[in-house]
Short mmCIF file of C-alpha atoms in Angstrom, two decimals:
data_model
loop_
_atom_site.label_atom_id
_atom_site.label_comp_id
_atom_site.label_asym_id
_atom_site.label_seq_id
_atom_site.Cartn_x
_atom_site.Cartn_y
_atom_site.Cartn_z
CA MET N 1 126.40 123.93 24.49
CA GLU N 2 126.37 121.61 27.52
CA TRP N 3 122.82 122.69 28.33
CA LEU N 4 121.63 120.60 25.36
CA ALA N 5 121.84 117.58 27.68
CA LEU N 6 118.73 118.95 29.42
CA VAL N 7 116.70 119.08 26.21
CA PRO N 8 115.43 115.43 26.25
CA PHE N 9 114.01 115.87 29.76
CA ILE N 10 112.48 119.24 28.89
CA VAL N 11 110.89 117.69 25.81
CA VAL N 12 109.44 114.82 27.87
CA ILE N 13 108.04 117.09 30.60
CA ILE N 14 106.46 119.63 28.23
CA MET N 15 104.99 117.00 25.91
CA ALA N 16 103.69 114.91 28.83
CA ILE N 17 101.96 117.87 30.46
CA PHE N 18 100.30 119.07 27.27
CA SER N 19 99.51 115.71 25.65
CA LYS N 20 98.87 113.83 28.93
CA GLN N 21 100.44 110.82 27.19
CA VAL N 22 103.58 109.45 28.81
CA ILE N 23 104.78 106.91 26.23
CA PRO N 24 104.82 109.22 23.17
CA SER N 25 106.48 111.90 25.28
CA LEU N 26 109.19 109.53 26.44
CA PHE N 27 109.75 108.36 22.86
CA LEU N 28 110.26 111.95 21.71
CA GLY N 29 112.68 112.43 24.58
CA VAL N 30 114.71 109.38 23.58
CA LEU N 31 114.59 110.45 19.92
CA SER N 32 115.83 113.94 20.78
CA ALA N 33 118.65 112.40 22.83
CA GLY N 34 119.61 110.29 19.82
CA TYR N 35 119.81 113.28 17.50
CA LEU N 36 121.69 115.36 20.06
CA ALA N 37 124.22 112.55 20.38
CA GLU N 38 124.53 112.10 16.61
CA LEU N 39 123.69 115.15 14.47
CA HIS N 40 122.84 113.22 11.32
CA TRP N 41 119.44 112.09 10.04
CA LEU N 42 120.45 108.41 9.99
CA ASP N 43 122.99 108.33 12.80
CA GLY N 44 120.45 109.99 15.11
CA LEU N 45 117.97 107.18 14.49
CA THR N 46 120.72 104.62 14.96
CA ALA N 47 121.69 106.20 18.28
CA THR N 48 118.04 106.12 19.40
CA LEU N 49 117.86 102.42 18.57
CA ARG N 50 121.12 101.82 20.39
CA PHE N 51 119.78 103.46 23.55
CA VAL N 52 116.71 101.18 23.47
CA VAL N 53 118.78 98.05 22.82
CA GLU N 54 121.23 98.89 25.61
CA SER N 55 118.35 99.41 28.03
CA LEU N 56 116.95 95.98 27.15
CA SER N 57 120.36 94.34 27.38
CA ASP N 58 120.66 95.00 31.07
CA PRO N 59 120.02 91.74 32.99
CA ASN N 60 118.13 93.45 35.82
CA ASN N 61 115.86 95.26 33.37
CA LEU N 62 115.04 91.97 31.67
CA LYS N 63 114.24 90.41 35.04
CA ILE N 64 111.85 93.26 35.81
CA ILE N 65 110.10 92.71 32.47
CA ILE N 66 109.83 88.97 33.16
CA PHE N 67 108.44 89.63 36.65
CA LEU N 68 105.81 92.10 35.44
CA TYR N 69 104.76 89.86 32.55
CA MET N 70 104.41 86.80 34.79
CA PHE N 71 102.63 88.76 37.50
CA SER N 72 100.01 90.03 35.07
CA ALA N 73 99.65 86.53 33.64
CA LEU N 74 99.20 85.08 37.14
CA VAL N 75 96.47 87.61 37.95
CA THR N 76 94.65 86.52 34.78
CA LEU N 77 94.87 82.89 35.90
CA MET N 78 93.39 83.89 39.25
CA LYS N 79 90.61 85.66 37.40
CA ILE N 80 89.57 82.86 35.02
CA SER N 81 89.77 80.29 37.82
CA GLY N 82 87.29 82.29 39.90
CA GLY N 83 89.80 83.23 42.60
CA ILE N 84 89.06 86.96 42.58
CA LYS N 85 85.30 86.53 42.27
CA GLY N 86 85.28 83.90 45.00
CA PHE N 87 87.19 86.19 47.33
CA VAL N 88 84.75 89.05 46.69
CA LYS N 89 81.75 86.79 47.33
CA THR N 90 83.21 85.37 50.54
CA ALA N 91 84.51 88.68 51.88
CA SER N 92 81.26 90.53 51.22
CA THR N 93 79.45 88.25 53.67
CA ARG N 94 81.89 89.25 56.43
CA VAL N 95 81.28 92.99 56.28
CA THR N 96 78.47 94.26 58.51
CA SER N 97 79.65 97.73 59.59
CA LYS N 98 82.00 100.54 58.74
CA LYS N 99 84.65 99.28 61.15
CA SER N 100 84.49 95.77 59.75
CA ALA N 101 84.85 97.25 56.25
CA PHE N 102 87.89 99.18 57.46
CA ALA N 103 89.35 96.04 59.07
CA LEU N 104 88.76 93.98 55.91
CA THR N 105 90.36 96.68 53.76
CA TRP N 106 93.55 96.56 55.82
CA LEU N 107 93.62 92.81 56.43
CA SER N 108 93.20 92.12 52.73
CA ALA N 109 96.30 94.25 52.11
CA LEU N 110 98.34 91.40 53.61
CA GLY N 111 97.66 89.34 50.51
CA THR N 112 96.87 91.86 47.79
CA PHE N 113 99.72 94.35 48.14
CA SER N 114 101.56 93.20 45.01
CA ALA N 115 100.17 96.00 42.81
CA PRO N 116 97.67 98.86 43.26
CA SER N 117 95.40 97.83 40.39
CA PHE N 118 95.25 94.24 41.65
CA ARG N 119 94.50 95.46 45.16
CA ILE N 120 91.69 97.72 43.94
CA VAL N 121 90.14 94.99 41.78
CA THR N 122 89.99 92.56 44.72
CA ILE N 123 88.62 94.88 47.40
CA ALA N 124 86.55 97.53 45.56
CA PRO N 125 83.79 95.10 44.47
CA VAL N 126 83.45 93.97 48.10
CA MET N 127 83.00 97.55 49.26
CA ARG N 128 80.55 98.24 46.45
CA ALA N 129 78.40 95.30 47.51
CA MET N 130 78.45 96.36 51.16
CA ARG N 131 78.08 100.13 50.75
CA LYS N 132 74.66 100.37 52.41
CA LYS N 133 75.81 98.38 55.43
CA VAL N 134 78.85 100.56 56.03
CA ASN N 135 76.94 103.84 55.56
CA MET N 136 79.59 105.49 53.42
CA SER N 137 79.31 107.31 50.12
CA LYS N 138 81.02 105.79 47.13
CA GLN N 139 83.59 108.57 47.08
CA GLU N 140 84.49 107.82 50.69
CA LEU N 141 84.73 104.10 49.93
CA GLY N 142 86.98 104.74 46.96
CA PHE N 143 89.14 107.08 49.01
CA LEU N 144 89.45 104.51 51.81
CA ILE N 145 90.47 101.80 49.34
CA GLU N 146 92.99 103.93 47.49
CA THR N 147 94.82 105.02 50.64
CA THR N 148 95.77 101.35 50.96
CA ALA N 149 96.77 101.09 47.29
CA SER N 150 99.70 103.16 45.91
CA PRO N 151 100.43 105.09 49.15
CA LEU N 152 100.76 101.82 51.06
CA ILE N 153 102.38 99.68 48.37
CA VAL N 154 105.28 102.10 47.76
CA LEU N 155 106.25 101.56 51.42
CA ILE N 156 106.47 97.76 51.12
CA PRO N 157 110.05 96.61 50.46
CA VAL N 158 109.49 93.21 48.86
CA ALA N 159 107.18 91.11 46.65
CA THR N 160 105.48 94.02 44.89
CA ALA N 161 105.42 95.04 41.23
CA PHE N 162 106.89 98.40 42.32
CA VAL N 163 110.07 97.20 44.05
CA GLY N 164 111.87 96.00 40.94
CA TYR N 165 111.16 99.17 38.99
CA MET N 166 111.90 101.55 41.87
CA THR N 167 115.21 99.80 42.44
CA SER N 168 116.04 99.90 38.74
CA VAL N 169 115.54 103.67 38.39
CA ILE N 170 117.79 104.17 41.41
CA GLU N 171 120.40 101.85 39.88
CA LEU N 172 120.35 103.67 36.55
CA SER N 173 120.46 107.09 38.19
CA ILE N 174 123.39 106.39 40.54
CA HIS N 175 125.30 104.76 37.67
CA GLN N 176 124.66 107.80 35.49
CA ALA N 177 125.79 110.17 38.27
CA GLY N 178 128.87 108.10 39.07
CA VAL N 179 127.68 107.38 42.60
CA SER N 180 128.58 104.14 44.32
CA GLY N 181 126.02 102.27 46.38
CA ASP N 182 123.55 99.42 46.45
CA ALA N 183 120.26 100.39 44.80
CA TYR N 184 118.09 98.14 46.96
CA ARG N 185 119.66 99.41 50.18
CA LEU N 186 119.06 102.98 49.02
CA PHE N 187 115.44 102.08 48.31
CA LEU N 188 115.06 100.69 51.83
CA GLN N 189 116.69 103.79 53.32
CA SER N 190 114.39 106.07 51.29
CA ILE N 191 111.14 104.49 52.54
CA PRO N 192 110.95 106.53 55.81
CA TYR N 193 111.25 109.70 53.72
CA ASN N 194 108.17 109.11 51.58
CA PHE N 195 106.31 111.64 53.70
CA PHE N 196 103.37 111.91 51.32
CA ALA N 197 102.63 108.18 51.45
CA PHE N 198 102.71 108.13 55.26
CA SER N 199 100.50 111.23 55.44
CA MET N 200 97.98 109.75 53.02
CA VAL N 201 97.82 106.44 54.88
CA ALA N 202 97.27 108.35 58.15
CA ILE N 203 94.39 110.31 56.61
CA GLY N 204 92.87 107.03 55.39
CA ILE N 205 93.07 105.56 58.88
CA TYR N 206 91.38 108.65 60.30
CA LEU N 207 88.57 108.42 57.75
CA GLY N 208 88.07 104.73 58.43
CA LEU N 209 88.03 104.94 62.22
CA PHE N 210 86.87 108.39 63.28
CA HIS N 211 85.20 110.28 60.44
CA ARG N 212 81.40 110.27 60.58
CA ALA N 213 80.04 109.56 57.13
CA LYS N 214 77.56 111.93 55.64
CA LYS N 215 75.56 111.65 52.45
CA LEU N 216 77.36 113.23 49.53
CA PRO N 217 76.22 113.56 45.91
CA ASN N 218 77.62 110.73 43.83
CA VAL N 219 77.94 111.53 40.18
CA GLY N 220 77.00 108.48 38.16
CA GLU N 221 75.71 106.54 41.17
CA GLU N 222 72.82 104.16 40.65
CA ASP N 223 69.57 104.32 42.62
CA ASP N 224 69.82 103.33 46.29
CA ASN N 225 67.24 100.59 45.72
CA SER N 226 69.68 98.63 43.60
CA SER N 227 70.56 95.10 44.64
CA GLU N 228 73.58 94.41 46.81
CA ASP N 229 74.66 91.91 44.16
CA ASP N 230 75.35 94.74 41.69
CA TRP N 231 79.10 94.11 42.12
CA VAL N 232 78.80 91.24 39.64
CA ASP N 233 80.15 92.38 36.28
CA CYS N 234 81.42 95.70 37.70
CA HIS N 235 84.83 94.49 36.45
CA PRO N 236 85.86 91.60 34.14
CA ALA N 237 87.57 89.91 37.10
CA VAL N 238 84.16 89.35 38.74
CA GLY N 239 82.06 88.60 35.66
CA LYS N 240 78.85 86.55 35.81
CA ASP N 241 80.33 83.73 33.73
CA LEU N 242 83.19 83.10 36.18
CA PRO N 243 83.13 80.48 38.96
CA GLU N 244 83.66 81.30 42.64
CA ARG N 245 86.78 79.62 44.02
CA PRO N 246 88.54 81.93 46.55
CA ILE N 247 91.27 79.35 47.13
CA TYR N 248 92.71 80.22 43.72
CA LEU N 249 93.40 83.73 45.00
CA ILE N 250 94.41 83.07 48.60
CA VAL N 251 96.88 80.23 48.03
CA PRO N 252 98.85 81.88 45.17
CA LEU N 253 99.18 85.18 47.03
CA PHE N 254 100.61 83.59 50.14
CA SER N 255 102.75 81.34 47.93
CA ILE N 256 104.36 84.38 46.28
CA ILE N 257 105.16 85.91 49.67
CA PHE N 258 106.50 82.66 51.14
CA PHE N 259 108.69 81.69 48.20
CA THR N 260 110.02 85.24 47.78
CA PHE N 261 111.34 85.23 51.33
CA PHE N 262 112.48 81.62 50.95
CA PHE N 263 114.59 82.43 47.90
CA MET N 264 115.85 85.63 49.52
CA TYR N 265 117.11 83.51 52.40
CA VAL N 266 118.67 80.84 50.16
CA LEU N 267 120.32 83.39 47.84
CA GLY N 268 121.49 85.46 50.80
CA LEU N 269 123.23 82.46 52.37
CA GLY N 270 125.66 82.53 49.46
CA SER N 271 127.04 85.84 50.70
CA GLY N 272 128.44 84.20 53.82
CA THR N 273 126.30 86.23 56.21
CA SER N 274 123.86 84.96 58.81
CA GLY N 275 120.70 86.02 60.62
CA LEU N 276 118.55 88.82 59.22
CA GLU N 277 121.56 90.16 57.32
CA VAL N 278 121.01 87.28 54.89
CA PHE N 279 117.88 88.98 53.53
CA LEU N 280 119.73 92.25 52.87
CA GLU N 281 122.53 90.51 50.99
CA ALA N 282 120.17 88.56 48.71
CA ASN N 283 119.33 89.58 45.16
CA VAL N 284 115.72 90.58 45.85
CA LEU N 285 114.74 90.77 42.18
CA ASP N 286 115.96 87.22 41.56
CA ALA N 287 114.03 86.01 44.60
CA MET N 288 110.83 87.73 43.43
CA VAL N 289 111.07 86.28 39.91
CA LEU N 290 111.76 82.76 41.21
CA GLY N 291 108.95 82.98 43.77
CA LEU N 292 106.52 84.10 41.10
CA LEU N 293 107.66 81.38 38.71
CA ILE N 294 107.17 78.61 41.28
CA THR N 295 103.75 80.00 42.17
CA ALA N 296 102.62 80.22 38.53
CA ILE N 297 103.68 76.63 37.82
CA GLY N 298 102.01 75.39 40.99
CA LEU N 299 98.77 77.23 40.28
CA MET N 300 98.54 75.87 36.74
CA LEU N 301 99.09 72.31 37.99
CA PHE N 302 96.46 72.86 40.68
CA MET N 303 94.00 74.23 38.15
CA LEU N 304 94.28 71.23 35.79
CA LYS N 305 91.27 69.59 37.46
CA HIS N 306 89.10 72.53 36.39
CA LEU N 307 90.66 73.89 33.21
CA LYS N 308 92.51 72.46 30.22
CA LEU N 309 96.20 73.24 29.86
CA GLY N 310 95.63 74.96 26.50
CA VAL N 311 93.06 77.30 28.02
CA MET N 312 95.43 78.22 30.85
CA LEU N 313 98.36 78.81 28.51
CA LYS N 314 96.25 81.07 26.31
CA ALA N 315 95.07 83.03 29.36
CA PHE N 316 98.65 83.22 30.65
CA VAL N 317 99.91 84.79 27.42
CA GLU N 318 96.92 87.13 27.10
CA GLY N 319 97.33 88.22 30.71
CA GLY N 320 101.03 88.89 30.26
CA ASN N 321 100.35 90.89 27.12
CA GLU N 322 98.17 93.26 29.15
CA MET N 323 101.40 94.48 30.73
CA MET N 324 102.99 95.41 27.40
CA GLU N 325 102.10 99.10 27.71
CA VAL N 326 103.92 99.25 31.05
CA ILE N 327 106.87 97.33 29.59
CA VAL N 328 107.13 99.81 26.71
CA LEU N 329 107.01 102.69 29.21
CA LEU N 330 109.82 101.14 31.26
CA THR N 331 111.91 100.48 28.17
CA LEU N 332 111.67 104.12 27.12
CA VAL N 333 112.48 105.33 30.65
CA TRP N 334 115.58 103.15 30.66
CA ALA N 335 116.52 104.25 27.13
CA LEU N 336 116.16 107.91 28.16
CA SER N 337 118.55 107.25 31.01
CA VAL N 338 121.08 105.66 28.64
CA GLY N 339 120.72 108.58 26.24
CA SER N 340 121.12 111.19 28.96
CA GLU N 341 124.24 109.41 30.16
CA ALA N 342 125.67 109.67 26.63
CA LEU N 343 124.96 113.43 26.74
CA GLN N 344 126.71 113.71 30.14
CA PHE N 345 123.52 114.83 31.82
CA ALA N 346 124.87 114.34 35.36
CA GLU N 347 127.83 116.62 34.71
CA VAL N 348 125.57 119.34 33.33
CA ILE N 349 123.32 119.18 36.40
CA SER N 350 126.34 119.30 38.68
CA SER N 351 127.79 122.39 37.02
CA GLY N 352 124.58 124.25 36.21
CA LEU N 353 122.43 123.73 39.28
CA ALA N 354 125.04 123.82 42.03
CA TRP N 355 123.61 127.17 43.18
CA ILE N 356 120.47 125.54 44.64
CA PRO N 357 120.73 125.50 48.48
CA PRO N 358 120.97 121.90 49.72
CA SER N 359 117.98 122.30 52.05
CA PHE N 360 115.79 123.22 49.06
CA VAL N 361 116.67 120.22 46.88
CA ALA N 362 114.23 117.63 48.26
CA SER N 363 111.30 120.02 48.72
CA LEU N 364 111.80 121.52 45.25
CA LEU N 365 111.93 118.09 43.61
CA PHE N 366 108.83 117.03 45.51
CA ILE N 367 106.79 120.07 44.45
CA VAL N 368 107.89 119.83 40.80
CA GLY N 369 107.27 116.08 40.81
CA CYS N 370 103.78 116.50 42.26
CA GLY N 371 102.85 118.85 39.45
CA LEU N 372 104.32 116.56 36.81
CA SER N 373 102.75 113.39 38.19
CA TYR N 374 99.34 115.05 38.53
CA PHE N 375 99.29 116.13 34.89
CA ILE N 376 100.59 112.83 33.46
CA GLY N 377 98.91 110.51 35.97
CA SER N 378 101.89 108.15 36.15
CA SER N 379 104.05 107.54 39.20
CA TRP N 380 106.44 105.33 37.23
CA GLY N 381 106.80 107.92 34.48
CA THR N 382 107.50 110.63 37.06
CA TRP N 383 110.12 108.52 38.83
CA GLY N 384 111.85 107.68 35.56
CA ILE N 385 111.98 111.33 34.51
CA LEU N 386 112.97 112.93 37.83
CA MET N 387 115.18 110.32 39.52
CA PRO N 388 118.29 111.07 37.42
CA VAL N 389 117.81 114.77 38.18
CA GLY N 390 117.32 114.09 41.88
CA VAL N 391 120.35 111.84 42.26
CA SER N 392 122.57 114.32 40.39
CA LEU N 393 121.31 117.22 42.54
CA ALA N 394 121.87 115.21 45.71
CA GLN N 395 125.40 114.44 44.58
CA VAL N 396 126.36 118.05 43.83
CA SER N 397 124.60 119.53 46.88
CA GLY N 398 125.84 116.98 49.38
CA MET N 399 122.27 116.22 50.47
CA ASP N 400 121.57 112.72 51.79
CA LEU N 401 120.87 110.54 48.75
CA ALA N 402 118.15 108.41 50.36
CA PHE N 403 116.33 111.58 51.49
CA VAL N 404 116.22 112.97 47.95
CA ILE N 405 115.21 109.59 46.50
CA GLY N 406 112.35 109.49 49.01
CA ALA N 407 111.21 112.92 47.81
CA VAL N 408 111.09 111.75 44.18
CA PHE N 409 109.12 108.63 45.11
CA ALA N 410 106.74 110.73 47.22
CA SER N 411 106.03 113.08 44.31
CA GLY N 412 105.10 110.21 41.99
CA THR N 413 102.87 108.71 44.65
CA PHE N 414 100.91 111.97 44.76
CA GLY N 415 100.03 111.71 41.06
CA ALA N 416 99.12 108.02 41.29
CA PHE N 417 96.65 108.87 44.05
CA ALA N 418 95.26 112.27 43.05
CA SER N 419 95.45 112.54 39.27
CA PRO N 420 92.25 112.03 37.24
CA LEU N 421 94.47 110.30 34.65
CA SER N 422 95.96 107.68 36.97
CA ASP N 423 95.13 103.99 36.69
CA ASP N 424 94.17 103.91 40.38
CA THR N 425 91.58 106.68 39.97
CA ASN N 426 90.02 105.22 36.84
CA THR N 427 89.97 101.61 38.07
CA THR N 428 88.29 102.61 41.34
CA ALA N 429 85.83 104.93 39.60
CA GLY N 430 84.93 102.24 37.07
CA ILE N 431 84.21 99.61 39.71
CA LEU N 432 82.28 101.96 42.01
CA ASP N 433 80.41 103.56 39.10
CA LEU N 434 81.74 107.07 39.67
CA ASN N 435 82.67 109.89 37.32
CA PRO N 436 86.53 109.90 37.34
CA ILE N 437 86.81 113.69 37.15
CA GLN N 438 84.35 114.31 40.01
CA TYR N 439 85.91 111.54 42.05
CA SER N 440 89.44 112.91 41.55
CA LYS N 441 88.20 116.33 42.69
CA PHE N 442 86.84 114.69 45.84
CA LYS N 443 90.28 113.19 46.54
CA LEU N 444 92.26 116.30 45.69
CA LYS N 445 91.66 118.27 48.91
CA PRO N 446 92.98 115.59 51.31
CA ALA N 447 95.76 114.78 48.83
CA LEU N 448 96.86 118.43 48.80
CA LEU N 449 96.73 118.43 52.61
CA ALA N 450 99.05 115.41 52.72
CA ALA N 451 101.28 116.98 50.06
CA GLY N 452 101.47 120.20 52.06
CA VAL N 453 102.55 118.28 55.15
CA ALA N 454 105.14 116.40 53.09
CA ALA N 455 106.51 119.59 51.49
CA VAL N 456 107.01 121.18 54.91
CA LEU N 457 108.73 118.04 56.21
CA PHE N 458 111.05 117.91 53.20
CA PHE N 459 112.04 121.51 53.91
CA VAL N 460 112.48 121.36 57.69
CA ALA N 461 113.87 117.82 58.05
CA PRO N 462 117.41 118.78 56.91
CA PHE N 463 117.56 121.41 59.65
CA ILE N 464 116.11 119.22 62.39
CA PHE N 465 117.88 115.93 61.68
CA SER N 466 121.02 117.24 59.90
CA ILE N 467 120.26 115.12 56.85
#
């Protein structure tokens, strides 16, 4: 009955597709793993609890939770201090044409690449205010913005909310499969193989530089005679009651980047290496957490001349709590990995799916992952579900591990960009006053084009480059 080890993942996938709810589906998967491990009404529940506790006992997992909580809290501090609103107000005066809008979109990525939702919140109101000047429909603006959100951020190897989680799912998966290797190095090696992300970014560049805009129907769009100041209150981060102080956005963002690399260098020196090798030997997650901590403390001290400490602390906690849904999702993903390890999932994959030709592994995972991520709208959920499968298949087939990991990450990126359920789609649609379903349909054609290119590359690359 070894095939029972597959049941938790089957439960998660089926429930996620039909319910379109990732967290309840993951919980049922963990619960089923508990009862498969211990066939007793009480022992099954105890095993489920043990899987969750073990997942939260891992030091790296706790560091990821701390980073995400503090990052969300820091964004809230930027919001209440007027940093985001001030940036939008200042940036909107700089945009006078489509090319300047394109340039601002990419230049702003240098400081707002930490998370897709944060990036969208800071740049979408600017584009909304300047839409008439750039002569682009709202769908085109949203598309242009989103090509520099998830598809770009998954390619950035440091100082993003994604890096810690992406590294952690690799770590859990290689541990479960009995594979040796450094998770962060594997993540770096997998970046060139995220063919969907590169294709989507390329399409965004084409749209921004060469595509001639034409008037398209905008479902839910307001009358063209509306004021250019209609960006105010399009999102709580740019509400009317907030001040306008762009320095409270610009300084913290560059502080996070600077201190992350600073701590990477200092921590890497302890390995005895020198030069650029120092950065590869550093514990990147530690550096990111420390850089964020220093930045948060510095920002709160800087803000004391405008806000009381009690107000900032309350906002800090409330902002961090906004990340609790993501933290619960991560906890269940980690618990599912612990449970599947107890059921010897990797061994079952190795013995049951060894018949799949190696050249088909990456392309098959990518296609399945695209379907899953589109229906659940979660890149992180997709990565957590498919990465253990991908690593185990790579191990048994002899396929390059980084190549397969890149295929899994690419599949989740597709859903984050194209799904009508994704946070990216709904945040952009909310700010630009678009119908999420109609807007996602507008994005689907170019997303499928990029996915088609990626699928072909995942199939032919093993033959061309002997991966």
